[in-house]
XYZ file of N, CA and C in Angstrom:
564
model
N 65.385 32.456 46.272
C 64.610 32.781 45.063
C 65.450 32.566 43.799
N 66.778 32.732 43.913
C 67.613 32.453 42.777
C 67.592 30.947 42.392
N 67.474 30.101 43.413
C 67.343 28.659 43.142
C 66.042 28.404 42.375
N 64.962 29.043 42.824
C 63.662 28.884 42.111
C 63.730 29.349 40.676
N 64.437 30.455 40.448
C 64.608 30.957 39.080
C 65.434 29.948 38.237
N 66.581 29.540 38.805
C 67.443 28.582 38.147
C 66.734 27.245 37.849
N 65.948 26.811 38.773
C 65.152 25.577 38.625
C 64.166 25.698 37.475
N 63.631 26.885 37.265
C 62.553 27.104 36.292
C 63.092 27.431 34.901
N 64.304 27.892 34.778
C 64.830 28.347 33.483
C 64.691 27.269 32.396
N 65.250 26.101 32.651
C 65.175 25.028 31.647
C 63.726 24.657 31.350
N 62.964 24.556 32.396
C 61.577 24.161 32.254
C 60.813 25.098 31.321
N 60.944 26.380 31.559
C 60.206 27.359 30.795
C 60.786 27.569 29.381
N 62.083 27.547 29.224
C 62.675 27.717 27.886
C 62.304 26.501 26.998
N 62.419 25.326 27.541
C 62.120 24.134 26.711
C 60.635 24.061 26.399
N 59.797 24.449 27.389
C 58.341 24.408 27.167
C 57.908 25.445 26.136
N 58.347 26.641 26.284
C 57.988 27.674 25.272
C 58.620 27.373 23.918
N 59.782 26.757 23.941
C 60.421 26.390 22.663
C 59.555 25.358 21.925
N 59.054 24.367 22.666
C 58.252 23.314 22.053
C 56.902 23.794 21.647
N 56.187 24.434 22.546
C 54.772 24.720 22.288
C 54.500 26.063 21.619
N 55.410 27.001 21.697
C 55.193 28.303 21.127
C 56.063 28.528 19.881
N 57.323 28.236 20.010
C 58.224 28.515 18.915
C 58.168 27.532 17.760
N 58.251 26.254 18.035
C 58.379 25.261 16.971
C 57.216 25.276 15.977
N 55.977 25.407 16.407
C 54.911 25.467 15.368
C 55.097 26.622 14.401
N 55.502 27.764 14.896
C 55.789 28.929 14.022
C 57.035 28.699 13.185
N 57.987 28.072 13.772
C 59.278 27.748 13.125
C 59.038 26.858 11.900
N 58.146 25.866 12.072
C 57.867 24.939 10.988
C 57.351 25.644 9.789
N 56.449 26.619 9.948
C 55.889 27.330 8.810
C 56.699 28.543 8.423
N 57.166 29.341 9.406
C 57.823 30.575 9.105
C 59.273 30.429 8.658
N 60.030 29.548 9.293
C 61.442 29.377 8.965
C 61.639 28.258 7.904
N 60.988 27.131 8.150
C 61.166 25.997 7.233
C 60.245 26.044 6.031
N 59.194 26.832 6.109
C 58.261 26.958 5.011
C 57.380 25.751 4.767
N 57.166 24.959 5.832
C 56.354 23.763 5.701
C 54.863 24.149 5.720
N 54.010 23.250 5.213
C 52.583 23.538 5.207
C 52.014 23.626 6.610
N 50.905 24.327 6.732
C 50.258 24.544 8.035
C 49.847 23.230 8.711
N 49.533 22.180 7.942
C 49.118 20.927 8.550
C 50.242 20.282 9.362
N 51.493 20.483 8.970
C 52.622 19.947 9.769
C 52.695 20.689 11.090
N 52.523 21.998 11.054
C 52.526 22.806 12.277
C 51.344 22.394 13.163
N 50.198 22.146 12.586
C 49.032 21.741 13.350
C 49.268 20.396 14.019
N 49.863 19.445 13.347
C 50.190 18.171 13.970
C 51.101 18.390 15.173
N 52.113 19.259 15.043
C 53.000 19.551 16.134
C 52.262 20.146 17.318
N 51.320 21.073 16.999
C 50.532 21.739 18.054
C 49.622 20.771 18.772
N 49.243 19.681 18.155
C 48.374 18.718 18.775
C 49.140 17.629 19.534
N 50.180 17.086 18.887
C 50.913 15.995 19.478
C 51.638 16.365 20.778
N 52.401 17.428 20.772
C 53.234 17.800 21.944
C 52.378 17.990 23.204
N 51.346 18.774 23.183
C 50.578 18.949 24.409
C 49.901 17.670 24.892
N 49.467 16.810 23.956
C 48.838 15.544 24.357
C 49.866 14.638 25.041
N 51.076 14.585 24.549
C 52.127 13.785 25.184
C 52.373 14.314 26.582
N 52.512 15.616 26.685
C 52.761 16.232 28.009
C 51.577 15.943 28.961
N 50.382 16.174 28.502
C 49.180 15.973 29.307
C 49.090 14.540 29.831
N 49.368 13.593 28.983
C 49.286 12.186 29.349
C 50.381 11.767 30.308
N 51.624 12.208 30.068
C 52.752 11.659 30.815
C 53.111 12.415 32.089
N 52.702 13.682 32.252
C 53.044 14.423 33.466
C 52.543 13.693 34.735
N 51.302 13.301 34.806
C 50.885 12.572 36.013
C 51.637 11.282 36.255
N 52.009 10.597 35.192
C 52.770 9.326 35.310
C 54.115 9.609 35.925
N 54.816 10.642 35.421
C 56.123 10.957 35.952
C 56.050 11.577 37.352
N 54.946 12.254 37.642
C 54.722 12.741 39.015
C 54.633 11.577 39.965
N 53.868 10.561 39.573
C 53.690 9.337 40.398
C 55.039 8.658 40.565
N 55.785 8.490 39.449
C 57.083 7.846 39.541
C 58.006 8.613 40.460
N 57.966 9.940 40.400
C 58.857 10.739 41.298
C 58.512 10.586 42.736
N 57.243 10.285 43.050
C 56.859 10.000 44.439
C 57.432 8.697 44.929
N 57.753 7.828 44.018
C 58.311 6.492 44.371
C 59.821 6.492 44.380
N 60.475 7.116 43.406
C 61.926 7.020 43.277
C 62.662 8.282 43.658
N 61.914 9.353 43.893
C 62.533 10.648 44.197
C 62.424 11.594 43.026
N 62.486 12.858 43.308
C 62.286 13.873 42.280
C 63.596 14.133 41.469
N 64.692 14.193 42.211
C 65.949 14.617 41.562
C 66.370 13.720 40.407
N 66.254 12.392 40.513
C 66.653 11.570 39.400
C 65.909 11.886 38.101
N 64.619 12.137 38.204
C 63.819 12.471 37.010
C 64.149 13.826 36.498
N 64.290 14.804 37.393
C 64.622 16.172 36.994
C 65.960 16.183 36.259
N 66.953 15.535 36.807
C 68.273 15.472 36.154
C 68.252 14.682 34.852
N 67.508 13.640 34.823
C 67.346 12.864 33.573
C 66.829 13.771 32.472
N 65.826 14.555 32.777
C 65.233 15.428 31.785
C 66.184 16.543 31.330
N 66.738 17.258 32.287
C 67.585 18.376 31.917
C 68.846 17.908 31.163
N 69.441 16.844 31.621
C 70.672 16.351 30.950
C 70.326 15.765 29.581
N 69.282 14.923 29.535
C 68.889 14.303 28.266
C 68.487 15.299 27.210
N 67.642 16.249 27.577
C 67.247 17.218 26.567
C 68.425 18.138 26.197
N 69.269 18.468 27.179
C 70.484 19.256 26.848
C 71.335 18.557 25.840
N 71.414 17.239 25.917
C 72.229 16.463 24.936
C 71.467 16.227 23.644
N 70.177 15.934 23.737
C 69.413 15.504 22.567
C 68.809 16.646 21.757
N 68.761 17.853 22.291
C 68.033 18.910 21.580
C 68.679 19.273 20.261
N 69.961 19.174 20.145
C 70.643 19.503 18.876
C 70.230 18.505 17.806
N 70.362 17.180 18.059
C 69.905 16.246 17.029
C 68.369 16.307 16.826
N 67.611 16.624 17.865
C 66.154 16.761 17.685
C 65.846 17.932 16.744
N 66.577 19.035 16.907
C 66.373 20.177 16.031
C 66.828 19.845 14.585
N 67.846 19.031 14.444
C 68.239 18.568 13.116
C 67.121 17.784 12.465
N 66.498 16.910 13.254
C 65.364 16.138 12.726
C 64.208 17.075 12.325
N 63.930 18.034 13.169
C 62.834 18.980 12.848
C 63.206 19.801 11.608
N 64.428 20.311 11.545
C 64.884 21.144 10.444
C 64.944 20.378 9.125
N 64.945 19.057 9.198
C 64.992 18.276 7.935
C 63.761 18.495 7.097
N 62.669 18.876 7.714
C 61.432 19.073 6.973
C 60.659 17.812 6.710
N 61.246 16.676 7.102
C 60.580 15.362 6.931
C 59.521 15.209 8.029
N 58.265 15.068 7.608
C 57.137 15.023 8.586
C 57.280 13.898 9.594
N 57.763 12.758 9.178
C 57.951 11.619 10.125
C 58.999 11.953 11.135
N 60.127 12.499 10.707
C 61.199 12.878 11.644
C 60.728 13.988 12.566
N 59.943 14.920 12.064
C 59.433 15.983 12.903
C 58.526 15.427 14.015
N 57.660 14.503 13.664
C 56.756 13.941 14.666
C 57.559 13.161 15.708
N 58.523 12.362 15.300
C 59.350 11.601 16.208
C 60.099 12.550 17.128
N 60.682 13.616 16.599
C 61.426 14.600 17.407
C 60.471 15.284 18.394
N 59.301 15.641 17.959
C 58.305 16.295 18.855
C 57.890 15.391 19.975
N 57.730 14.097 19.675
C 57.323 13.147 20.738
C 58.441 13.021 21.781
N 59.669 12.874 21.328
C 60.823 12.767 22.252
C 60.941 14.032 23.068
N 60.882 15.167 22.412
C 60.981 16.473 23.087
C 59.882 16.613 24.130
N 58.660 16.346 23.781
C 57.532 16.471 24.717
C 57.679 15.497 25.890
N 58.120 14.308 25.599
C 58.318 13.302 26.654
C 59.347 13.759 27.656
N 60.462 14.358 27.181
C 61.489 14.855 28.078
C 60.981 16.024 28.918
N 60.125 16.843 28.359
C 59.540 17.919 29.177
C 58.586 17.346 30.198
N 57.842 16.313 29.846
C 56.918 15.672 30.816
C 57.694 15.043 31.970
N 58.851 14.499 31.670
C 59.692 13.914 32.734
C 60.056 14.997 33.749
N 60.320 16.217 33.288
C 60.664 17.315 34.202
C 59.401 17.863 34.897
N 58.353 17.987 34.136
C 57.123 18.593 34.664
C 56.456 17.733 35.751
N 56.547 16.400 35.587
C 55.943 15.507 36.612
C 56.379 15.850 38.005
N 57.672 15.773 38.300
C 58.161 16.116 39.631
C 58.383 17.622 39.802
N 58.441 18.353 38.712
C 58.744 19.810 38.761
C 57.765 20.612 39.560
N 56.500 20.298 39.383
C 55.467 21.099 40.069
C 55.603 20.993 41.587
N 55.800 19.779 42.088
C 55.942 19.617 43.518
C 57.260 20.194 44.022
N 58.304 19.966 43.258
C 59.627 20.420 43.650
C 59.732 21.910 43.765
N 59.201 22.614 42.782
C 59.284 24.109 42.825
C 58.547 24.679 44.037
N 57.478 24.012 44.465
C 56.787 24.427 45.664
C 57.632 24.126 46.916
N 58.270 22.946 46.939
C 59.034 22.537 48.111
C 60.312 23.307 48.288
N 60.751 24.055 47.316
C 61.961 24.853 47.438
C 61.818 25.892 48.550
N 60.601 26.431 48.700
C 60.408 27.605 49.563
C 59.757 27.222 50.888
N 60.178 27.928 51.954
C 59.571 27.685 53.276
C 58.061 28.062 53.265
N 57.285 27.392 53.995
C 55.819 27.594 54.038
C 55.441 29.059 54.300
N 56.151 29.702 55.252
C 55.807 31.063 55.638
C 55.828 32.084 54.489
N 56.736 31.875 53.540
C 56.884 32.832 52.429
C 56.682 32.153 51.076
N 56.139 30.979 51.102
C 56.040 30.180 49.881
C 55.268 30.898 48.772
N 54.137 31.480 49.096
C 53.302 32.073 48.055
C 54.027 33.193 47.309
N 54.591 34.125 48.078
C 55.194 35.302 47.421
C 56.549 34.929 46.757
N 57.378 34.124 47.396
C 58.696 33.829 46.813
C 58.538 32.895 45.610
N 57.639 31.954 45.684
C 57.399 31.058 44.541
C 56.872 31.870 43.371
N 55.866 32.682 43.623
C 55.265 33.494 42.572
C 56.316 34.386 41.912
N 57.133 35.049 42.707
C 58.121 35.957 42.167
C 59.133 35.177 41.359
N 59.732 34.161 41.924
C 60.799 33.389 41.251
C 60.309 32.767 39.955
N 59.141 32.094 40.036
C 58.649 31.430 38.835
C 58.330 32.418 37.737
N 57.656 33.501 38.064
C 57.258 34.495 37.072
C 58.439 35.262 36.504
N 59.454 35.516 37.279
C 60.657 36.155 36.741
C 61.323 35.237 35.707
N 61.417 33.944 36.080
C 62.036 33.003 35.120
C 61.219 32.889 33.851
N 59.908 32.789 33.969
C 59.039 32.638 32.795
C 59.111 33.885 31.934
N 59.043 35.069 32.565
C 59.034 36.288 31.789
C 60.411 36.560 31.138
N 61.480 36.379 31.848
C 62.791 36.692 31.335
C 63.348 35.617 30.374
N 63.063 34.371 30.641
C 63.688 33.296 29.843
C 62.699 32.564 28.947
N 61.568 32.161 29.464
C 60.568 31.434 28.660
C 59.849 32.343 27.690
N 59.316 33.443 28.209
C 58.557 34.353 27.349
C 59.391 34.917 26.212
N 60.693 34.996 26.426
C 61.566 35.550 25.397
C 62.140 34.447 24.493
N 61.861 33.179 24.805
C 62.437 32.065 24.052
C 62.167 32.155 22.546
N 60.914 32.430 22.126
C 60.696 32.563 20.689
C 61.535 33.702 20.038
N 61.577 34.826 20.740
C 62.386 35.984 20.252
C 63.860 35.629 20.161
N 64.393 35.026 21.231
C 65.820 34.665 21.242
C 66.110 33.612 20.184
N 65.196 32.663 20.046
C 65.381 31.601 19.033
C 65.424 32.204 17.617
N 64.534 33.103 17.359
C 64.495 33.769 16.029
C 65.788 34.595 15.839
N 66.181 35.320 16.872
C 67.399 36.090 16.822
C 68.630 35.224 16.525
N 68.721 34.078 17.182
C 69.816 33.162 16.989
C 69.858 32.651 15.545
N 68.723 32.342 15.002
C 68.673 31.882 13.600
C 69.159 32.969 12.667
N 68.727 34.202 12.913
C 69.119 35.325 12.056
C 70.607 35.633 12.166
N 71.140 35.580 13.363
C 72.578 35.929 13.564
C 73.520 34.828 13.141
N 73.092 33.570 13.274
C 73.999 32.473 12.934
C 73.725 31.890 11.570
N 72.575 32.230 11.006
C 72.133 31.657 9.741
C 72.032 30.130 9.794
N 71.725 29.624 10.991
C 71.564 28.190 11.227
C 70.154 27.914 11.694
N 69.462 27.051 10.992
C 68.077 26.755 11.376
C 67.978 25.967 12.672
N 69.056 25.397 13.145
C 69.059 24.635 14.395
C 69.584 25.466 15.578
N 69.833 26.747 15.360
C 70.407 27.626 16.383
C 69.550 27.699 17.665
N 68.226 27.581 17.611
C 67.437 27.615 18.871
C 67.849 26.529 19.850
N 68.434 25.462 19.354
C 68.895 24.412 20.283
C 69.968 24.921 21.232
N 70.738 25.930 20.844
C 71.789 26.474 21.665
C 71.199 27.113 22.928
N 70.076 27.780 22.774
C 69.447 28.444 23.931
C 68.903 27.397 24.909
N 68.365 26.311 24.394
C 67.876 25.244 25.238
C 69.041 24.509 25.924
N 70.128 24.310 25.224
C 71.317 23.706 25.823
C 71.823 24.620 26.964
N 71.880 25.885 26.704
C 72.297 26.875 27.760
C 71.397 26.784 28.974
N 70.095 26.744 28.763
C 69.156 26.686 29.889
C 69.318 25.350 30.623
N 69.539 24.264 29.898
C 69.707 22.964 30.527
C 70.979 22.928 31.412
N 72.009 23.546 30.941
C 73.255 23.604 31.746
C 73.008 24.339 33.052
N 72.356 25.515 32.952
C 72.120 26.293 34.180
C 71.255 25.491 35.139
N 70.174 24.947 34.667
C 69.271 24.232 35.564
C 69.915 22.970 36.122
N 70.707 22.254 35.334
C 71.390 21.072 35.831
C 72.349 21.422 36.964
N 73.040 22.507 36.823
C 73.930 22.963 37.927
C 73.088 23.260 39.186
N 71.990 23.951 39.016
C 71.114 24.273 40.141
C 70.621 22.969 40.772
N 70.169 22.009 39.945
C 69.659 20.754 40.457
C 70.729 19.978 41.248
N 71.937 19.932 40.756
C 72.999 19.249 41.447
C 73.241 19.834 42.855
N 73.036 21.135 42.989
C 73.289 21.783 44.233
C 72.056 21.835 45.171
N 70.922 21.393 44.669
C 69.706 21.397 45.512
C 69.638 20.113 46.337
N 69.058 20.285 47.525
C 68.821 19.133 48.361
C 67.344 18.775 48.220
N 67.078 17.866 47.282
C 65.689 17.463 47.077
C 65.639 15.935 46.976
N 64.672 15.362 47.493
C 64.306 13.958 47.343
C 63.154 13.711 48.290
N 62.069 14.279 47.989
C 60.882 14.122 48.833
C 60.025 12.993 48.317
N 60.628 11.856 48.081
C 59.863 10.727 47.645
C 59.127 10.101 48.798
N 57.965 9.554 48.525
C 57.229 8.846 49.550
C 57.334 7.359 49.290
N 58.404 6.770 49.788
C 58.697 5.391 49.484
C 57.873 4.455 50.392
N 56.609 4.821 50.562
C 55.698 4.033 51.360
C 55.013 3.026 50.503
N 54.699 1.883 51.031
C 53.987 0.825 50.273
C 52.499 0.984 50.428
């Protein structure tokens, strides 16, 4: 169950950061007009919605682990500059950053859904998956907006929320490296 929690930490923190925190951040912290926040609320979910099935399909062909690691490592590295782009207040840079951020989440989410299920044995899959996933979401994802706001207040840095996402990416990347996953169906 700890593997399931560790697997989900990055996923939920980055997801809540993108879809829950950033729209409020744009208006509340950066003082941007509501239309910028609205664009962010529309673009990010559409990118995720469109690309998750594509990356799920790709993971069935090349394996799950390469995509999962690509996402966690890439977002762990890129989130700081992405937050700098967002914090710039420039609408074009914000949209570009949101697209990249959403795309990296989609890369994780595509294989993530199947992988999180495959972590657990069939006999106890329902209860262990439910417990692990919900603990991670409640403790790490659900608190992401609060922690992000707290980090901004304590550091006086508008890009401080990136530190929480970096932290979550490190934890999940370590978990991924230690997981034995590659349930690709390399059938023609």
